[in-house]
Coordinates of C-alpha atoms in Angstrom, one line a residue:
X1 CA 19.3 -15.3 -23.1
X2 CA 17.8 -11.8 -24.1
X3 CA 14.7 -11.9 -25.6
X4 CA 12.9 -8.6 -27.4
X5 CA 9.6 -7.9 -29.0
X6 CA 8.2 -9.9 -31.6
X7 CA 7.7 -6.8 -33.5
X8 CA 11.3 -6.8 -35.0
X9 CA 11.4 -10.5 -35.1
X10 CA 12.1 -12.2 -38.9
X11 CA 11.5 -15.5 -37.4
X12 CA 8.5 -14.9 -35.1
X13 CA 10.1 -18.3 -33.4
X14 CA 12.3 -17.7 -31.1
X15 CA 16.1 -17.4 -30.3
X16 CA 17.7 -20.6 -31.7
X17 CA 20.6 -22.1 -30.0
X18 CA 23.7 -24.0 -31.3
X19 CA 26.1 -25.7 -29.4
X20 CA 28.7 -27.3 -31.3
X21 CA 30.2 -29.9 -29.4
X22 CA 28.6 -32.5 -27.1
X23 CA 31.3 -33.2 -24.4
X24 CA 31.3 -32.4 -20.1
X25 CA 31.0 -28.7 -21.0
X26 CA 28.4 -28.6 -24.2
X27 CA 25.9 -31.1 -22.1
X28 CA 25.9 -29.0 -18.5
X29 CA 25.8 -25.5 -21.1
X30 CA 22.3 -27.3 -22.7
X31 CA 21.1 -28.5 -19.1
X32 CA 21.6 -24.6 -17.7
X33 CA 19.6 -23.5 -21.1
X34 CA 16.8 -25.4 -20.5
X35 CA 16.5 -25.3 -17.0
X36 CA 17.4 -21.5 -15.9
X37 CA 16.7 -19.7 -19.3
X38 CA 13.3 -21.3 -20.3
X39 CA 13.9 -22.1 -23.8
X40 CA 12.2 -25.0 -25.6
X41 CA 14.3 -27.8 -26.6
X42 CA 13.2 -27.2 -30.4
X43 CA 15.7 -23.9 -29.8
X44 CA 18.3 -25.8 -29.4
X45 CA 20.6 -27.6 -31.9
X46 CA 23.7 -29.9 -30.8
X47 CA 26.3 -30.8 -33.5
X48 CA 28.8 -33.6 -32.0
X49 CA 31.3 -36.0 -33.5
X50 CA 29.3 -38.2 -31.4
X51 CA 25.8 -37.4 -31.5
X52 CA 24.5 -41.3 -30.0
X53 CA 25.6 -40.4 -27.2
X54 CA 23.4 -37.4 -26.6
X55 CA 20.2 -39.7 -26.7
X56 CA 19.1 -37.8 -23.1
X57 CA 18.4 -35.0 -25.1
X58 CA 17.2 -36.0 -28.1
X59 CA 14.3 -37.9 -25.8
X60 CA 13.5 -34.1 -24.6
X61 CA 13.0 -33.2 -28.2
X62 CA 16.8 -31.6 -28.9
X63 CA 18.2 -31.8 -32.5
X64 CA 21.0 -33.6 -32.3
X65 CA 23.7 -35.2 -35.2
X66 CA 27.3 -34.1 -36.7
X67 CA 27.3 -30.9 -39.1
X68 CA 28.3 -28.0 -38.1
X69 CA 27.7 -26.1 -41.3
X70 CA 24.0 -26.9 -40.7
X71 CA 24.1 -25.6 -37.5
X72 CA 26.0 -22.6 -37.7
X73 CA 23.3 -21.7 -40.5
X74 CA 20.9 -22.5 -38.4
X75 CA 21.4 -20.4 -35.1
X76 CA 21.1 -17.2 -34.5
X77 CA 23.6 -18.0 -31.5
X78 CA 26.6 -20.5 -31.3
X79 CA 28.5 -21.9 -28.6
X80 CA 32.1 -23.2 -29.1
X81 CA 32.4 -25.9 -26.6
X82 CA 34.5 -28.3 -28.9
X83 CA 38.3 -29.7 -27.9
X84 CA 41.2 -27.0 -28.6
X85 CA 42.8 -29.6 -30.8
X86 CA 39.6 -30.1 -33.1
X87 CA 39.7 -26.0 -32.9
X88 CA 41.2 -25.7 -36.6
X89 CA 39.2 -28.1 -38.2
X90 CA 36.0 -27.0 -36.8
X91 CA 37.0 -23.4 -38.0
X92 CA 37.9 -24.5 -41.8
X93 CA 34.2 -26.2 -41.7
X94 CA 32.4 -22.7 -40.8
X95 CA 34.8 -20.1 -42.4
X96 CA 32.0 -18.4 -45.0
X97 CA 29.2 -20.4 -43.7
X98 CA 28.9 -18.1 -40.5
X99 CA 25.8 -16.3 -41.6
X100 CA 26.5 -12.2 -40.2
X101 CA 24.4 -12.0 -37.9
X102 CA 25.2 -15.0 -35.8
X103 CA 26.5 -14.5 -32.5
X104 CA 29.6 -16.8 -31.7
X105 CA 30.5 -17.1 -27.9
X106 CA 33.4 -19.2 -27.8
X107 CA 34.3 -21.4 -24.0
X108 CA 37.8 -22.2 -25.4
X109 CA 40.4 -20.5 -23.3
X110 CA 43.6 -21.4 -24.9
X111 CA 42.6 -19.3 -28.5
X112 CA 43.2 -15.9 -28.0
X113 CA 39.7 -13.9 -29.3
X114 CA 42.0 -12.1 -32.2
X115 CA 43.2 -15.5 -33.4
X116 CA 39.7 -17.0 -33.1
X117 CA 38.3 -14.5 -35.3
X118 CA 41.2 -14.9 -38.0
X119 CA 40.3 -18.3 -38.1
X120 CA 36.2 -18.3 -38.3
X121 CA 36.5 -14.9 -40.9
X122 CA 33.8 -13.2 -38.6
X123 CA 34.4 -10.4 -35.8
X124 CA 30.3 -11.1 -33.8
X125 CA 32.3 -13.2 -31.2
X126 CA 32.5 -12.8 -27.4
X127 CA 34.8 -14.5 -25.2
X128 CA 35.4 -14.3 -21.4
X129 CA 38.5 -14.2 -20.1
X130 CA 39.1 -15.0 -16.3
X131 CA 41.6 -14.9 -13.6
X132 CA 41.6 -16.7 -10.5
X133 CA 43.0 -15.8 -7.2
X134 CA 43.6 -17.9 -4.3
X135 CA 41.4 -17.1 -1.5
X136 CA 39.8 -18.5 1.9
X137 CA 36.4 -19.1 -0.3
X138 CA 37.6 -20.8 -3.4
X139 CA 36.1 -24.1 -2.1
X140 CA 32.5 -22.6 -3.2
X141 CA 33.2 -23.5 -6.5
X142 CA 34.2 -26.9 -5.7
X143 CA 31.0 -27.9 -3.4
X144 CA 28.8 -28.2 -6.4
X145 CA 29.0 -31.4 -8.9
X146 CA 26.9 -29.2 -11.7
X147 CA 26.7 -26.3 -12.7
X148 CA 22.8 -25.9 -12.6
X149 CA 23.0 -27.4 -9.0
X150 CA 25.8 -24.5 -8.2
X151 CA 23.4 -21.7 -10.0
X152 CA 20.7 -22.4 -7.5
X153 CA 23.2 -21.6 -4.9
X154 CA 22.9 -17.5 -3.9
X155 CA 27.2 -17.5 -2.9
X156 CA 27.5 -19.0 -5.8
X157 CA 25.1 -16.4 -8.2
X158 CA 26.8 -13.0 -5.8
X159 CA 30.0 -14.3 -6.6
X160 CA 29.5 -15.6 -10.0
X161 CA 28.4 -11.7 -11.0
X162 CA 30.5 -9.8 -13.4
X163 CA 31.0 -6.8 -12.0
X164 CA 31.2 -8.2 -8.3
X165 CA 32.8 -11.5 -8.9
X166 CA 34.3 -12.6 -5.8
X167 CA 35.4 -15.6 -4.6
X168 CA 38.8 -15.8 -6.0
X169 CA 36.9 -15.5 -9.7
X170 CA 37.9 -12.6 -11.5
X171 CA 35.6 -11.8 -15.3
X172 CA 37.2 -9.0 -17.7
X173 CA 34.2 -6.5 -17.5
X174 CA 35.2 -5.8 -21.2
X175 CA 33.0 -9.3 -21.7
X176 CA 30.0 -7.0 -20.8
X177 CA 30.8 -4.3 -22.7
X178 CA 30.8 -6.7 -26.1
X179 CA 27.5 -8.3 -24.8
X180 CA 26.1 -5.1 -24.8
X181 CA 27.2 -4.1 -28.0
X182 CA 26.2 -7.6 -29.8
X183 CA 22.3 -6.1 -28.5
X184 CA 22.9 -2.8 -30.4
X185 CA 24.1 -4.8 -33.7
X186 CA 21.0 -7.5 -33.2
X187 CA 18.8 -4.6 -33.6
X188 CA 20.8 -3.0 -36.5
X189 CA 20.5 -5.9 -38.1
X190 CA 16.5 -5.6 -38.0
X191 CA 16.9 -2.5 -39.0
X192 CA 15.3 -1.1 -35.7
X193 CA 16.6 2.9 -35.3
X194 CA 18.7 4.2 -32.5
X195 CA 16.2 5.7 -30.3
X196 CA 14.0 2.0 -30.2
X197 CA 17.1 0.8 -30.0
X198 CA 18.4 2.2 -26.8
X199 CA 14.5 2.1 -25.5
X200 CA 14.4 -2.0 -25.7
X201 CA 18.0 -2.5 -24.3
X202 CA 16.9 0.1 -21.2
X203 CA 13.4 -1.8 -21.3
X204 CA 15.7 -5.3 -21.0
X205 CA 18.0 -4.4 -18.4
X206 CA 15.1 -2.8 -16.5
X207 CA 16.9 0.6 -16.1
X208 CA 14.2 3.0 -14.5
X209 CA 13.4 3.7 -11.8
X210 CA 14.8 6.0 -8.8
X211 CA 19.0 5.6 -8.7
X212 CA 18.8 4.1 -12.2
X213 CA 20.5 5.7 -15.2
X214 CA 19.5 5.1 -18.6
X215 CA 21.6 4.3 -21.4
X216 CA 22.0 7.2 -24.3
X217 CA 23.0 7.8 -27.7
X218 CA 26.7 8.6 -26.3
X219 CA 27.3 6.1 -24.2
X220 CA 28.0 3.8 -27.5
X221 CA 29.3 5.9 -29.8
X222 CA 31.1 8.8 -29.8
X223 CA 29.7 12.3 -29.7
X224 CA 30.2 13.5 -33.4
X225 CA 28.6 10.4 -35.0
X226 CA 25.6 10.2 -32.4
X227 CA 24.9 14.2 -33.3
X228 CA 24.4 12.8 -37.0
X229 CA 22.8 9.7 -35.9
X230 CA 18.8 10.7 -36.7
X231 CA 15.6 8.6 -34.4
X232 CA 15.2 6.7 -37.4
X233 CA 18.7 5.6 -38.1
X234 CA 20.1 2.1 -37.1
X235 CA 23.3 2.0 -35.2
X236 CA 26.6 1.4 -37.2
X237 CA 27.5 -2.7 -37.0
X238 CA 30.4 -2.8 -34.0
X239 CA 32.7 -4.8 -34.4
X240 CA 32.9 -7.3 -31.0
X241 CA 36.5 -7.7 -31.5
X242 CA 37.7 -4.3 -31.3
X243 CA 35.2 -4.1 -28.7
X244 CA 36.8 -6.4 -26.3
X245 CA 40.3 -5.0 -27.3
X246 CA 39.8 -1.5 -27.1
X247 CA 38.4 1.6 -25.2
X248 CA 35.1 2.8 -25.7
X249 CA 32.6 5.0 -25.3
X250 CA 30.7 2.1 -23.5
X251 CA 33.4 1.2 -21.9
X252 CA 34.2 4.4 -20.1
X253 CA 30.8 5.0 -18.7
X254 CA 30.0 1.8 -17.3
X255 CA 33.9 1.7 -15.8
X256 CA 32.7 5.7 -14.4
X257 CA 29.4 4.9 -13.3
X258 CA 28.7 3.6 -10.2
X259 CA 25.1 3.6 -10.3
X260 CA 25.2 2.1 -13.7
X261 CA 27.3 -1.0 -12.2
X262 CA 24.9 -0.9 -9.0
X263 CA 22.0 -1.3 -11.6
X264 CA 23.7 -4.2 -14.1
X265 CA 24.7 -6.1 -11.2
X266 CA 21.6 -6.2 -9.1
X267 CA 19.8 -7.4 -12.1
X268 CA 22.2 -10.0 -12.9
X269 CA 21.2 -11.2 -9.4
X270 CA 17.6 -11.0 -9.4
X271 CA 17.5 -13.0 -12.8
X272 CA 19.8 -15.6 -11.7
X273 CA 17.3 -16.0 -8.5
X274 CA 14.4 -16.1 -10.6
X275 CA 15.6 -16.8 -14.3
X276 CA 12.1 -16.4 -15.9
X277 CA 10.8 -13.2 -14.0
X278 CA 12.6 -11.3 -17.1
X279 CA 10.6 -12.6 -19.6
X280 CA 7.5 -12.3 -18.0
X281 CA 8.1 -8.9 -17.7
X282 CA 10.6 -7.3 -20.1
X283 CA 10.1 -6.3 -23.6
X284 CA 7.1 -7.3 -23.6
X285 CA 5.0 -6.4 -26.8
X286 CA 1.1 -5.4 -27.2
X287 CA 0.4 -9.1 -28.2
X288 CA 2.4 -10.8 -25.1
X289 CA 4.6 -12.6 -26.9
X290 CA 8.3 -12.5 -27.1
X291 CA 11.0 -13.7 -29.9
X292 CA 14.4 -12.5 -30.3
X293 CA 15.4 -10.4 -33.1
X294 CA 17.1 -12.2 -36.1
X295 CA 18.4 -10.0 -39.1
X296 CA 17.6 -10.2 -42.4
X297 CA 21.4 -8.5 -43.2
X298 CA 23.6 -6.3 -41.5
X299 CA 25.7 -3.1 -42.5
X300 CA 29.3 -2.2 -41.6
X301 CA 30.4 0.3 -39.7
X302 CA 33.0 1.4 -36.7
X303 CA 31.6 2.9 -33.6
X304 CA 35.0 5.5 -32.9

């Protein structure tokens, strides 16, 4: 979960979670949330069809019950774990309830993301698509019973990383492109300007340093609209679905840059080591404390 400075924070209290549905995958997604990201249980909001059945987390303080128009109002991120068969109900319920800014990340496999988005009426989505090869190591990923068991495991993390993955696993590195992008349109929603912009998502992924490369105006939008973009200026809303479908100016630097990759993936290591070294030391603000972003409304725009 990336947390920035309180200073562009409308909430002041935190990043709030939702996780709409409570089955196998929504319960291990709330056990990693608490246990390798840190967050507070009052972040984190379950809507189930069968909430009394979640009573291990509401005895750790978790709101849990059935309404998924509260939640979605509620959090500034949601997690699709429900059934694909309870997919087009679930989307009627939220269609013009998703508030703009909030970030959909969708675990359902069999719903294409351009479908998805038809659906919900909102284009802030990301969703990971994978391929597995067989290979002499795909029994790593069946020596673990849970999945915060597995992330303690360091074949498990290295092979687990996006831009590495081995293992048989295989993530669509435009996954990272699009998270990277949802940052920009957080802080566009705040109204924070470019150049703080690009400072807090260098500052986050730590990129400094000797053999790091920093991320510029260019390498998010193309040349002609950064040249008119002024210090000041917020970047344009991106669109996550065109993100993930497209080429971009992201895209092409990261896929170019070696060092770049080098960078992204070794931090994606040391944070899975030691999940809570990043907030102790990134983004952090005069006053020590740390809250993620939440807009107050969001502009339109295209980044090509």
């Amino acid at each position: 979960m990336v947390l920035l400075p309180s200073n562009v924070s409308k909430k002041g209290k935190g990043l709030t979670v939702g996780v709409l549905g409570g089955g196998h995958i929504g319960k291990q997604l709330v056990q990693v949330l608490l246990e390798k990201n840190g967050l507070k249980p009052s972040q984190i909001n379950i809507s189930s069809r069968r909430p009394e059945t979640l009573e291990e987390f509401v005895k750790r303080g978790i709101m849990c019950y059935f309404d998924n128009q509260r939640l979605v109002a509620w959090a500034d991120v949601l997690f699709l774990c429900c059934l694909p068969s309870h997919l087009p109900k679930v989307c009627a319920e939220l269609q013009s309830h998703i508030p703009k800014h909030c970030l959909v990340y969708s675990f359902l496999s069999a719903v294409p993301l351009n479908r998805l988005a038809q659906l919900l009426g909102h284009s802030f989505i990301l969703k990971p698509q994978y391929e597995f090869v067989a290979c002499d190591s795909v029994n790593m990923w069946l020596s673990r019973g849970h999945v915060t068991v597995a992330l303690k495991d360091p074949k498990v993390i290295d092979a687990s990383c996006p831009l590495a993955m081995r293992g048989g696993l295989c993530l669509d590195p435009k996954w990272l492109f699009g998270l990277l992008y949802s940052l920009l349109n957080m802080c566009t929603a705040a109204n924070v300007g470019s150049t703080e912009a690009l400072g807090l998502i260098n500052e986050l992924f730590q990129l400094k340093g000797p053999g790091t490369v920093a991320f510029i105006l260019n390498n998010f939008v193309n040349s002609s609209y950064a040249s008119s973009l002024t210090p000041d200026e917020s970047f344009p809303w991106i669109n996550l679905v065109d993100v993930q479908a497209k080429e971009t100016p992201l895209s092409c630097f990261i896929s170019r840059n070696n060092s770049m990759q080098g960078c992204l993936s070794a931090l994606y290591n040391s944070v899975m080591v030691d999940p809570l070294k990043g907030k102790k030391e990134t983004g952090k603000p005069k006053d020590g404390t740390l809250s993620v972003i939440t807009p107050s409304h969001c502009k339109k725009s295209d980044f090509v």
